[in-house]
CSV table of C-alpha atoms in Angstrom, one decimal:
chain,number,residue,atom,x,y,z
A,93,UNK,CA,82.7,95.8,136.6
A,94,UNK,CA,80.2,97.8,139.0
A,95,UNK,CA,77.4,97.9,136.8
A,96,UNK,CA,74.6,100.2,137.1
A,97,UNK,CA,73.8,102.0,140.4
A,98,UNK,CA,69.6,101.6,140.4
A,99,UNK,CA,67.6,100.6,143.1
A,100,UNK,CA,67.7,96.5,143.3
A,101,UNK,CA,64.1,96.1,141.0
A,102,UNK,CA,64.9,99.2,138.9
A,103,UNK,CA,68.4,97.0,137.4
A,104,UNK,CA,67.4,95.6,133.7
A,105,UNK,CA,67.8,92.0,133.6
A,106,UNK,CA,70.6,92.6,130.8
A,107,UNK,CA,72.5,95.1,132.9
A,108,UNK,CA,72.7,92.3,136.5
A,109,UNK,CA,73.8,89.6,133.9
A,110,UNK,CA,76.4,91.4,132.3
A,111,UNK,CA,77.7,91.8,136.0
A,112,UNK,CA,77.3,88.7,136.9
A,113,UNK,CA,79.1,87.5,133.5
A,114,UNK,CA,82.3,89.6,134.1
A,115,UNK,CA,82.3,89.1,137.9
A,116,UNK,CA,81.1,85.9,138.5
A,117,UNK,CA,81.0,83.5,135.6
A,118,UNK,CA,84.5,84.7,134.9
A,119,UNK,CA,85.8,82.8,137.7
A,120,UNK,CA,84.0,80.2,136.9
A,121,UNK,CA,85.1,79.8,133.5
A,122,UNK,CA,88.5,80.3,134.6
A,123,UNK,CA,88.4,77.3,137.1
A,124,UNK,CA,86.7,75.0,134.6
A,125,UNK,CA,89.5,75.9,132.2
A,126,UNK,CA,92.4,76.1,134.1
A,127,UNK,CA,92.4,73.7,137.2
A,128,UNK,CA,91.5,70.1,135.5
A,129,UNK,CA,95.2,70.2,133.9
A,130,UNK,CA,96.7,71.6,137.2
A,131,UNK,CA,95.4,68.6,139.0
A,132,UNK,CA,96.7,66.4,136.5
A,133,UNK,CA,100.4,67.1,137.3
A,134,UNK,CA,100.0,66.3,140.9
A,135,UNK,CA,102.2,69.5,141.3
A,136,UNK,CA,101.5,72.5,143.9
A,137,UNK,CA,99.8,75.0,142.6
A,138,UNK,CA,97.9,78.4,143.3
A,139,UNK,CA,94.9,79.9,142.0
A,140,UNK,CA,94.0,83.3,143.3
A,141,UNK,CA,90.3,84.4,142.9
A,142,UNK,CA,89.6,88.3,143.2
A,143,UNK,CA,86.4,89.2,145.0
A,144,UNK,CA,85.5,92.4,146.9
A,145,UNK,CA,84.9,93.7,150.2
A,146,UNK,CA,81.3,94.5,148.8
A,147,UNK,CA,80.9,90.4,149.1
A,148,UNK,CA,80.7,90.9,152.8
A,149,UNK,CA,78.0,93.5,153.1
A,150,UNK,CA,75.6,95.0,151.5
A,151,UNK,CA,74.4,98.7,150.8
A,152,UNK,CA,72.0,100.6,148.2
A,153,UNK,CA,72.3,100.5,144.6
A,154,UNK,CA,74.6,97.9,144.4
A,155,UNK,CA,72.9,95.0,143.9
A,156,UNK,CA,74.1,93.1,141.1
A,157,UNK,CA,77.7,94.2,142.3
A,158,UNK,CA,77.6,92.9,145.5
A,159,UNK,CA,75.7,89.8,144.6
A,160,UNK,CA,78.5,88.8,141.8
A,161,UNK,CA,81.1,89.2,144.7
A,162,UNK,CA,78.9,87.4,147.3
A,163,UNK,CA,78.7,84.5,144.5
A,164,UNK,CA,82.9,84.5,144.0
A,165,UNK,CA,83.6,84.4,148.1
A,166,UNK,CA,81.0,81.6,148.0
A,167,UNK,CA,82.5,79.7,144.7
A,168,UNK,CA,85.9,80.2,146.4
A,169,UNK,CA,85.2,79.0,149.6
A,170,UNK,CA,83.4,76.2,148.0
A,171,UNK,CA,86.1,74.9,145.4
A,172,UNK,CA,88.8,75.1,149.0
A,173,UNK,CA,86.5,72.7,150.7
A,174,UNK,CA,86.3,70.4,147.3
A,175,UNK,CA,89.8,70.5,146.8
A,176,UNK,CA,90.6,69.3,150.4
A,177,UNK,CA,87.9,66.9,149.9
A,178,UNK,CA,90.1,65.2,147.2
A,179,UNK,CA,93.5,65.9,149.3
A,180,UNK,CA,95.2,68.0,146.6
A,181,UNK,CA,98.0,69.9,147.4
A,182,UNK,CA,96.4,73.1,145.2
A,183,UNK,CA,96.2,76.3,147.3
A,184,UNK,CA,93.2,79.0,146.7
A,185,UNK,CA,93.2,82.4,148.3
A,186,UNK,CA,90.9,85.0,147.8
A,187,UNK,CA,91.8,88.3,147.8
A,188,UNK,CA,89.1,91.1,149.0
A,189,UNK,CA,90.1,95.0,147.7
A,190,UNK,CA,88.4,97.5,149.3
A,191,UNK,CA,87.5,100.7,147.0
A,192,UNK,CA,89.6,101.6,143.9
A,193,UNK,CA,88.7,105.3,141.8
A,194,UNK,CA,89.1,103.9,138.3
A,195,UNK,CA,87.7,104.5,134.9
């Protein structure tokens, strides 16, 4: 979700969590779920986390947005180094998309 486009201090607290709920905590509840049992079976497997470009730069009224995407590249890129830590044979990519015109 893009949340609200405000100026960083005008965001309401309720508005950069629910961001951050969808956009962030979603992967992380996803990991927590899913990869425990995918480690047990000792078999390759993938996980694919969807970020955004907006987690490489920043520009106005965007804050929450690009901060939930900053936190995902960051969870990623963190979860790839535990992973080869413990030798599995898991892969993780992360996947960037530019802009997309939804509703």
């Amino acid at each position: 979700v893009g949340g609200p486009m405000a100026m960083a201090w005008q965001v309401p607290l309720k508005k950069i969590q629910w961001v951050m709920d969808v956009n962030f905590y979603g992967t992380v509840h996803s990991i927590q779920s899913f990869l425990p049992s995918m480690l047990e079976d000792n078999q390759q497997r993938y996980i694919v986390n969807i970020a955004s470009m907006a987690g490489f730069y920043t520009a106005p009224y965007l804050s929450a947005y690009e901060a939930a995407k900053h936190a995902v590249i960051a969870w990623t890129e963190a979860l790839y180094h535990d992973l080869k830590t413990r030798q599995s044979n898991m892969v993780i990519s992360l996947v960037n998309p530019g802009w997309v015109n939804t509703n």
